[in-house]
CSV table of C-alpha atoms in Angstrom, one decimal:
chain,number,residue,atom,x,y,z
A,1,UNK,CA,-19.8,16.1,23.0
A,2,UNK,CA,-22.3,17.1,20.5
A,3,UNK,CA,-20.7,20.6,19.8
A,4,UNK,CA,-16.7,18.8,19.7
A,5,UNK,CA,-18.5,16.4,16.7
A,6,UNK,CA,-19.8,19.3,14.9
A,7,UNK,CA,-16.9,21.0,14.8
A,8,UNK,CA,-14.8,18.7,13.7
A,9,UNK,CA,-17.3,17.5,11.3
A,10,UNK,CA,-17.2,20.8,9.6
A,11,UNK,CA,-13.8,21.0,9.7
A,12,UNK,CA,-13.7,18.1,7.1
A,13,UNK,CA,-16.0,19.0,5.2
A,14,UNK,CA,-14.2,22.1,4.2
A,15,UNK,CA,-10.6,20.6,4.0
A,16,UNK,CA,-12.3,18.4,1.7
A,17,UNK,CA,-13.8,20.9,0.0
A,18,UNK,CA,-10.5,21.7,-1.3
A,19,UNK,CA,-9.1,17.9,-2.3
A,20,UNK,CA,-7.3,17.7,-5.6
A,21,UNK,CA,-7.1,14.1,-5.7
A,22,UNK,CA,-8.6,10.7,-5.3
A,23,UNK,CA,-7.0,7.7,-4.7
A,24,UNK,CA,-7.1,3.9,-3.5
A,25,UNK,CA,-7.3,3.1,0.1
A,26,UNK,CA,-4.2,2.1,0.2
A,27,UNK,CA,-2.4,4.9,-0.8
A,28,UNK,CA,-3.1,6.0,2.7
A,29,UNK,CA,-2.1,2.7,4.4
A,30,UNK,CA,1.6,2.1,5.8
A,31,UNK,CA,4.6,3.6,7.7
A,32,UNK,CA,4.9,7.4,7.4
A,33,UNK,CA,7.8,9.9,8.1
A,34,UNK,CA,7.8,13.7,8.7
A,35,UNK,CA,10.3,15.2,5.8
A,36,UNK,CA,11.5,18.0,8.2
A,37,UNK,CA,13.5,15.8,10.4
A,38,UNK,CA,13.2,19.3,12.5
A,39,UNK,CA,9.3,19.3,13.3
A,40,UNK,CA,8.1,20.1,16.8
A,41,UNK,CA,5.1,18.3,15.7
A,42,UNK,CA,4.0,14.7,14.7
A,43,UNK,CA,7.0,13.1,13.3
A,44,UNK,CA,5.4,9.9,12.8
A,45,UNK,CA,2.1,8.0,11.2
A,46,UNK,CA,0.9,4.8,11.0
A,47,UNK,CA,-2.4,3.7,9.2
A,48,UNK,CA,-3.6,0.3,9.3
A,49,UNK,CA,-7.0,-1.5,8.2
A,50,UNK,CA,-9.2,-1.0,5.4
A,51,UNK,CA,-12.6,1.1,4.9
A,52,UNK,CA,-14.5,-0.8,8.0
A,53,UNK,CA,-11.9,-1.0,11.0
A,54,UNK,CA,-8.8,2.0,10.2
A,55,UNK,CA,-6.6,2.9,12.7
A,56,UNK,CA,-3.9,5.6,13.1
A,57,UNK,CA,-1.2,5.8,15.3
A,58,UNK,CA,0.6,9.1,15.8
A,59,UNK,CA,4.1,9.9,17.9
A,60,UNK,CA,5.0,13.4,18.2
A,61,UNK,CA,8.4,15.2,19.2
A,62,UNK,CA,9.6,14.4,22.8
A,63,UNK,CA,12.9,14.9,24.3
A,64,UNK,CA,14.4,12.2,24.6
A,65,UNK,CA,12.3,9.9,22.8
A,66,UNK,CA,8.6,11.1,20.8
A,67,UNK,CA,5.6,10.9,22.8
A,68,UNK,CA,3.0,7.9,21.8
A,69,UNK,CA,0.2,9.4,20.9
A,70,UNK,CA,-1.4,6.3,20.7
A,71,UNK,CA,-4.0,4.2,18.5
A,72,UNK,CA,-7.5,5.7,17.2
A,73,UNK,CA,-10.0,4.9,14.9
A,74,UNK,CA,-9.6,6.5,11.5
A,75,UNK,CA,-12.3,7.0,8.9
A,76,UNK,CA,-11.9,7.7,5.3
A,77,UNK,CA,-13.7,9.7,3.0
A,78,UNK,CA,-15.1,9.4,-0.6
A,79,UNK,CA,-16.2,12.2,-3.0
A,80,UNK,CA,-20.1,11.2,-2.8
A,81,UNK,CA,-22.2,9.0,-0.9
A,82,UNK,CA,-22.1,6.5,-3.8
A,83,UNK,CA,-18.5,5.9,-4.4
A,84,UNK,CA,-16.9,2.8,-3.5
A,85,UNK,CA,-14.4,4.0,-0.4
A,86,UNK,CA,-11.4,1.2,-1.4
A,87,UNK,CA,-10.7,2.9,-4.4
A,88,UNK,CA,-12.0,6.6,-4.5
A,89,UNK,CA,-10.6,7.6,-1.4
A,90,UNK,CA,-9.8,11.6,-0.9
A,91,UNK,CA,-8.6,11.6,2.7
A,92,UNK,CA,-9.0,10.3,5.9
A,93,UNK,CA,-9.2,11.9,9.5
A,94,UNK,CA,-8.9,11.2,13.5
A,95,UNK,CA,-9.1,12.7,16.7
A,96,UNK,CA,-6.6,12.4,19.6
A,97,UNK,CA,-8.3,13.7,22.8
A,98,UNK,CA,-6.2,14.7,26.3
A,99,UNK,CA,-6.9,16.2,29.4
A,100,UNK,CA,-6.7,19.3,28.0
A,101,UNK,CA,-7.1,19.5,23.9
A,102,UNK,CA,-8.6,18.0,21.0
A,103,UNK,CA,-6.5,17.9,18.0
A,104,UNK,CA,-8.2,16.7,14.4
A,105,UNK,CA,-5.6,15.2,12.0
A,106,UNK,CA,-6.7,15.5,8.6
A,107,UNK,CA,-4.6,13.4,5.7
A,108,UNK,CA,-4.5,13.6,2.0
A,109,UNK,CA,-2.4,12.1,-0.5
A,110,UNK,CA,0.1,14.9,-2.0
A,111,UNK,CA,1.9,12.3,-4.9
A,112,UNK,CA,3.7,9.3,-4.9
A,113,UNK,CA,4.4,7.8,-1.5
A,114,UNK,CA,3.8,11.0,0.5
A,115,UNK,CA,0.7,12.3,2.7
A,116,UNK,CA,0.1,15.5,3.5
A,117,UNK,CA,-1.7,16.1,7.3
A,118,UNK,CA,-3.8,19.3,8.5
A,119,UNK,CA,-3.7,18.8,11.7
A,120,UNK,CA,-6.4,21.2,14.0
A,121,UNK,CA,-5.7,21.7,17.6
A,122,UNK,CA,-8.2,23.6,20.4
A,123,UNK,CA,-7.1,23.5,24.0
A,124,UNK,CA,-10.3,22.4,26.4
A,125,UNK,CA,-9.0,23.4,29.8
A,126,UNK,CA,-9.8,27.2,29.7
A,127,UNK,CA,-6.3,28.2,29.5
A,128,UNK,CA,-7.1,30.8,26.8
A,129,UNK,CA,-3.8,29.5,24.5
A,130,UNK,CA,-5.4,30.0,20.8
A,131,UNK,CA,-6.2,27.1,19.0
A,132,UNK,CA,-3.5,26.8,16.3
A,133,UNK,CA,-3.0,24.7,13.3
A,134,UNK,CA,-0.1,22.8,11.3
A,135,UNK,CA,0.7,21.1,8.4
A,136,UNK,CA,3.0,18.4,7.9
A,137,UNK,CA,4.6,16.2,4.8
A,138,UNK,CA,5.1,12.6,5.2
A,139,UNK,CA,7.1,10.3,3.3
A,140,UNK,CA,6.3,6.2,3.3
A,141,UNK,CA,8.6,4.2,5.0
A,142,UNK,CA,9.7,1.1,3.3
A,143,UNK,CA,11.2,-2.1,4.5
A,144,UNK,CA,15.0,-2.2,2.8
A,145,UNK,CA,16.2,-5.6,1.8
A,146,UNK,CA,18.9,-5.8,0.3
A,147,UNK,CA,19.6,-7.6,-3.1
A,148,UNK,CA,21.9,-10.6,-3.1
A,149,UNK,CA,24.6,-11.0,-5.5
A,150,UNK,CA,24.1,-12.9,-8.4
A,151,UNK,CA,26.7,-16.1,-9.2
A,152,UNK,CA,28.8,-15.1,-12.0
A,153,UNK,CA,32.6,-15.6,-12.9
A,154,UNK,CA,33.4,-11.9,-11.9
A,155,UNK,CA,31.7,-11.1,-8.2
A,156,UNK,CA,30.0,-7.9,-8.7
A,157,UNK,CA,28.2,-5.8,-5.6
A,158,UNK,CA,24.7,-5.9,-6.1
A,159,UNK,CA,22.5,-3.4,-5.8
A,160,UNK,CA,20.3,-2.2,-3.6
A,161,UNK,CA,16.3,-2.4,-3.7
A,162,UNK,CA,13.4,-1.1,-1.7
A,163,UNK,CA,10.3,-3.8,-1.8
A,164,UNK,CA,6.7,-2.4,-0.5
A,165,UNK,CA,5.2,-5.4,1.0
A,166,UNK,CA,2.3,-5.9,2.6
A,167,UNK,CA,2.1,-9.4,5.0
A,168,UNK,CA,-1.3,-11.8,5.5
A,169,UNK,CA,-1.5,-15.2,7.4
A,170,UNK,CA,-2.5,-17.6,4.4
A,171,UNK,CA,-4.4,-20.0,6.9
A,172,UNK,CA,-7.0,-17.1,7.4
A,173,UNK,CA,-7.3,-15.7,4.1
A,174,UNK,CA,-11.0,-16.6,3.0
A,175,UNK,CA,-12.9,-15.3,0.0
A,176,UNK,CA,-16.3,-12.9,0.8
A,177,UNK,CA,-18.4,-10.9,-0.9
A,178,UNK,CA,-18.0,-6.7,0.3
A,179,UNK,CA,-20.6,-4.7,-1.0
A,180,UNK,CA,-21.3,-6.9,-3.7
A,181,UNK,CA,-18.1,-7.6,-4.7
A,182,UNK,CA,-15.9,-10.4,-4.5
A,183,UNK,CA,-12.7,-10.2,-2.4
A,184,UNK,CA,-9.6,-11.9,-0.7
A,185,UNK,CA,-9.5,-11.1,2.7
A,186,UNK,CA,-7.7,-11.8,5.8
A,187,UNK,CA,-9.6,-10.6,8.6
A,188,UNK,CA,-10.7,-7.0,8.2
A,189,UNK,CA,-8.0,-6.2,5.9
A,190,UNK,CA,-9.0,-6.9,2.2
A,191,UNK,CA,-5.9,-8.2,-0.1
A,192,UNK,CA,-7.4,-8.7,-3.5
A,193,UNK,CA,-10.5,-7.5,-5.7
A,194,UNK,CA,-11.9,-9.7,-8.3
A,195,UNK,CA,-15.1,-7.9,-9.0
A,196,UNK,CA,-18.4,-9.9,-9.9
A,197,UNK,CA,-15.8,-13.0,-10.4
A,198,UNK,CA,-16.4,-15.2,-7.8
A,199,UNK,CA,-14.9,-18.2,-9.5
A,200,UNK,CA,-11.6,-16.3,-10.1
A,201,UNK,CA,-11.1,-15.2,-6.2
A,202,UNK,CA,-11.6,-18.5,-5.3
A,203,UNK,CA,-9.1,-20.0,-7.8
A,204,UNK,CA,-6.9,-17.2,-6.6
A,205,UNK,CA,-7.5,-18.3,-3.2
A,206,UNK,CA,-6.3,-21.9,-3.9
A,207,UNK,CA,-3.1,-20.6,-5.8
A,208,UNK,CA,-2.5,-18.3,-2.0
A,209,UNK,CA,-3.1,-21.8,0.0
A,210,UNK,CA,-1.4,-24.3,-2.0
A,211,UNK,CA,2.2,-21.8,-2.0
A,212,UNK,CA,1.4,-20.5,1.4
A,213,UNK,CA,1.7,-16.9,0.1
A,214,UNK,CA,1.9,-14.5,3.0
A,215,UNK,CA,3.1,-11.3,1.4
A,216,UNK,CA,1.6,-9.4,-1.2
A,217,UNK,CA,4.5,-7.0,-2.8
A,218,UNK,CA,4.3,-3.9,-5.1
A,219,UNK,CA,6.5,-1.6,-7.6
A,220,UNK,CA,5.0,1.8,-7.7
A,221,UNK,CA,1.7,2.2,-5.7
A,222,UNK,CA,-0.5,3.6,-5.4
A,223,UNK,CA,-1.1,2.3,-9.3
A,224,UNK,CA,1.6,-0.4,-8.9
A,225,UNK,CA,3.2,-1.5,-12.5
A,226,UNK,CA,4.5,-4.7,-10.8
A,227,UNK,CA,3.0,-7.1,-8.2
A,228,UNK,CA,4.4,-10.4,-7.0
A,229,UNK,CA,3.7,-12.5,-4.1
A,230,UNK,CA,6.2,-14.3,-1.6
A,231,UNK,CA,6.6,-17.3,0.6
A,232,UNK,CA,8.9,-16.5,4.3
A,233,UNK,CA,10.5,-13.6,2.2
A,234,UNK,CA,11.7,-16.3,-0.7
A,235,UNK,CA,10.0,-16.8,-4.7
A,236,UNK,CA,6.9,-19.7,-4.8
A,237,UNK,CA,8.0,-23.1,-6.0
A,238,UNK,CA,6.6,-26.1,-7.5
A,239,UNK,CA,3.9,-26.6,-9.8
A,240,UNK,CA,0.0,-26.5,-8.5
A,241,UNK,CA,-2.3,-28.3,-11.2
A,242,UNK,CA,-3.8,-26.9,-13.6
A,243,UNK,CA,-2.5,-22.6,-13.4
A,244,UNK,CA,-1.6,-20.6,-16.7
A,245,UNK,CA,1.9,-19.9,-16.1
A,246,UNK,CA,4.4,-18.8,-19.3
A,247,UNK,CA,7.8,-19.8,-18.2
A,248,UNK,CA,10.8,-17.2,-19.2
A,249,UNK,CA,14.6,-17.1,-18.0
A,250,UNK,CA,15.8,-14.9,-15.4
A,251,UNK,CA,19.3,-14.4,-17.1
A,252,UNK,CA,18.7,-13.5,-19.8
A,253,UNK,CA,15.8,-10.9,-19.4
A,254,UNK,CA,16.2,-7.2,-20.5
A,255,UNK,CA,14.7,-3.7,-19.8
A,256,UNK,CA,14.4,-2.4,-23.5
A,257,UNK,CA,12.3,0.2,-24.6
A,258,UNK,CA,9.8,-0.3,-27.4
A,259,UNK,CA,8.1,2.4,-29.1
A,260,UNK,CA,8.3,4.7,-26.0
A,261,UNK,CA,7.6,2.1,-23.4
A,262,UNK,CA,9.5,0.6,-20.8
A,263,UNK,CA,9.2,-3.1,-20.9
A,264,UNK,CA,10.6,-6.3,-19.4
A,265,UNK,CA,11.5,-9.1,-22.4
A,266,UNK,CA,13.2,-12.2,-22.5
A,267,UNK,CA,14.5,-12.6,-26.6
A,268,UNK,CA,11.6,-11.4,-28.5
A,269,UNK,CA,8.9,-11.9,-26.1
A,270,UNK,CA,7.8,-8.7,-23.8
A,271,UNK,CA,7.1,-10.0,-20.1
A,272,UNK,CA,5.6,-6.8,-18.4
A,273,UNK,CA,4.9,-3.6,-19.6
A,274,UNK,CA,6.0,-0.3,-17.4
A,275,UNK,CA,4.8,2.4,-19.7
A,276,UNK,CA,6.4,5.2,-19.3
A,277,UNK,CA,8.3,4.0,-16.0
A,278,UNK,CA,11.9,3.0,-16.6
A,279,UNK,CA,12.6,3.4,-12.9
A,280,UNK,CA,9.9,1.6,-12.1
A,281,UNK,CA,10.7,-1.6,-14.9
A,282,UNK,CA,14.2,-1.6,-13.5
A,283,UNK,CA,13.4,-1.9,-9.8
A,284,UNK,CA,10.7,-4.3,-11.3
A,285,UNK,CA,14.2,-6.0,-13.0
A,286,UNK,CA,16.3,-6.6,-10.3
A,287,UNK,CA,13.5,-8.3,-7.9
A,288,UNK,CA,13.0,-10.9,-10.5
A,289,UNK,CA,16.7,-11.2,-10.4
A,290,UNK,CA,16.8,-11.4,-6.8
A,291,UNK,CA,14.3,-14.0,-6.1
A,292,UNK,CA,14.5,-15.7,-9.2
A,293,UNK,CA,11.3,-16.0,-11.0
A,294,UNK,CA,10.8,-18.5,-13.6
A,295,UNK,CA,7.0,-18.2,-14.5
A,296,UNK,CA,4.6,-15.5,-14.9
A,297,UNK,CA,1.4,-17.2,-13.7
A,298,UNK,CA,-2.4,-15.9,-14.1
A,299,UNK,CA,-6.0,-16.5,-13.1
A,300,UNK,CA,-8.6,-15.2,-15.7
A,301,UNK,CA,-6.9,-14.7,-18.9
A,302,UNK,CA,-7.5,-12.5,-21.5
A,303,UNK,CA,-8.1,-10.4,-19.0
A,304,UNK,CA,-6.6,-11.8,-15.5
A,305,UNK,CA,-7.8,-10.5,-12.5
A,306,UNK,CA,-4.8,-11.8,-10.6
A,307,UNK,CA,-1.2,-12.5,-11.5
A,308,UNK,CA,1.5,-14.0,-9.7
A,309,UNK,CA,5.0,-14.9,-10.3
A,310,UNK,CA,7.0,-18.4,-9.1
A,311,UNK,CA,10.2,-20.5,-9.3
């Protein structure tokens, strides 16, 4: 037992030796697809959790369905003892054991919505077939939902959009302090960071009861441009006392560009700014088309430390 840990202890450390990148736990979080729809290896990933309680669940090619692989804990890495894990991750790693071999899955981020895996694999029943390694491509899965068509005098098919979301039970979402910070959490999964701001998590907290948010959405992670939250799949309505909201019209926003940046505006006021992301402020676009936002809301202003968007 001791000698399998060393090994695959060292076996990290110099894969990580070699890391290019650092990014947010979250990059690593989701639904993940092999790009060779050909492998004869793992053709499928899913990572759940958060930096205390990550799992990974891997399938790998079967005839006539994949093999389940099943369920393991997962642990992330950070470049030093000192930084915070949530948002300076580098990779993270797990170990599927069988009868007869041990094989180490090491993931890394390798760009926007794609992992790259190591994967490390030494037989243990004295067959003498080498050990062997692979390395796959993944590619995040996202849950399609398609737009709906927007009244008008001439029907026109609407197009198509790909929302990241992320779902939480709204009833169990509390507020707790991780590692001296404050956060949102349901469970062990961790939704929002507010930082040393208590008073703002927990006025974010009351805007996530009183609409009975429970999905948390994104445009471009893993540094999303965009962020809204949703209700059962439809905008938040109504009006809760006493939020910051500034109210705009959904028909007649544009995506204009303004001295090299994308932006959305409504007239002469700029909404949300997408930098250097057009496809990013148009996907952004159509979802406030879709659901039909009315108000760009805030908690903390100048500097808000959450933002949310409502009918």
């Amino acid at each position: 037992m001791k000698r399998t840990f060393l090994s695959a202890a060292l076996a990290i450390m110099f894969l990580l030796s070699y890391s290019i990148s650092f990014a947010a736990l979250n990059q690593f979080t989701g639904n993940w697809k092999n790009t060779d729809p050909n492998t004869g290896g793992i053709t499928t990933l899913v990572i759940t959790g958060n930096a205390n309680d990550l799992r990974m669940h891997a399938w790998g090619k079967c005839h006539p369905q994949d093999c389940d692989w099943g369920e393991v804990n997962a642990y992330p890495y950070a470049p030093n003892v000192s930084s915070p894990i949530e948002t300076r991750a580098q990779a993270v790693s797990a170990v599927y054991t069988t009868g007869f071999s041990q094989t180490l899955v090491v993931v890394k981020p390798a760009g926007n919505n794609m992992i790259r895996a190591e994967v490390f694999t030494r037989f243990t029943d004295n067959s003498n077939r080498s050990n062997y390694t692979d390395v796959y491509t993944f590619r995040r899965q996202f849950r399609p939902m398609p737009m709906r068509p927007m009244p008008g005098p001439i029907p026109m098919p609407a197009p198509a959009v790909q929302e990241d979301c992320v779902s939480f039970n709204p009833v169990t979402t509390t507020v707790r302090n991780i590692d001296g910070r404050w956060k949102i959490v349901d469970g062990n999964h961790w939704l929002f960071d507010f930082g040393d701001k208590r008073a703002e998590a927990l006025q974010a907290l009351r805007v996530i009861k009183y609409y009975r948010m429970d999905s948390s959405c994104f445009v471009g992670r893993p540094d999303p441009s965009f962020h809204y939250l949703l209700v059962s799949g439809n905008a938040p309505q109504g009006s809760m006392p006493g939020e910051d909201c500034v109210s705009f019209n959904p028909n007649t926003i544009e995506v204009r560009n303004i001295g090299g940046n994308w932006k959305i505006v409504d007239g002469s006021h700029w909404l949300f700014d997408f930098g250097g992301k057009e496809s990013e402020a148009r996907t952004a676009f159509a979802i406030i088309k879709k659901y039909g936002f009315t108000r760009s809301c805030f908690v903390g202003r100048p500097d808000p430390s959450f933002q949310y968007l409502r009918k």
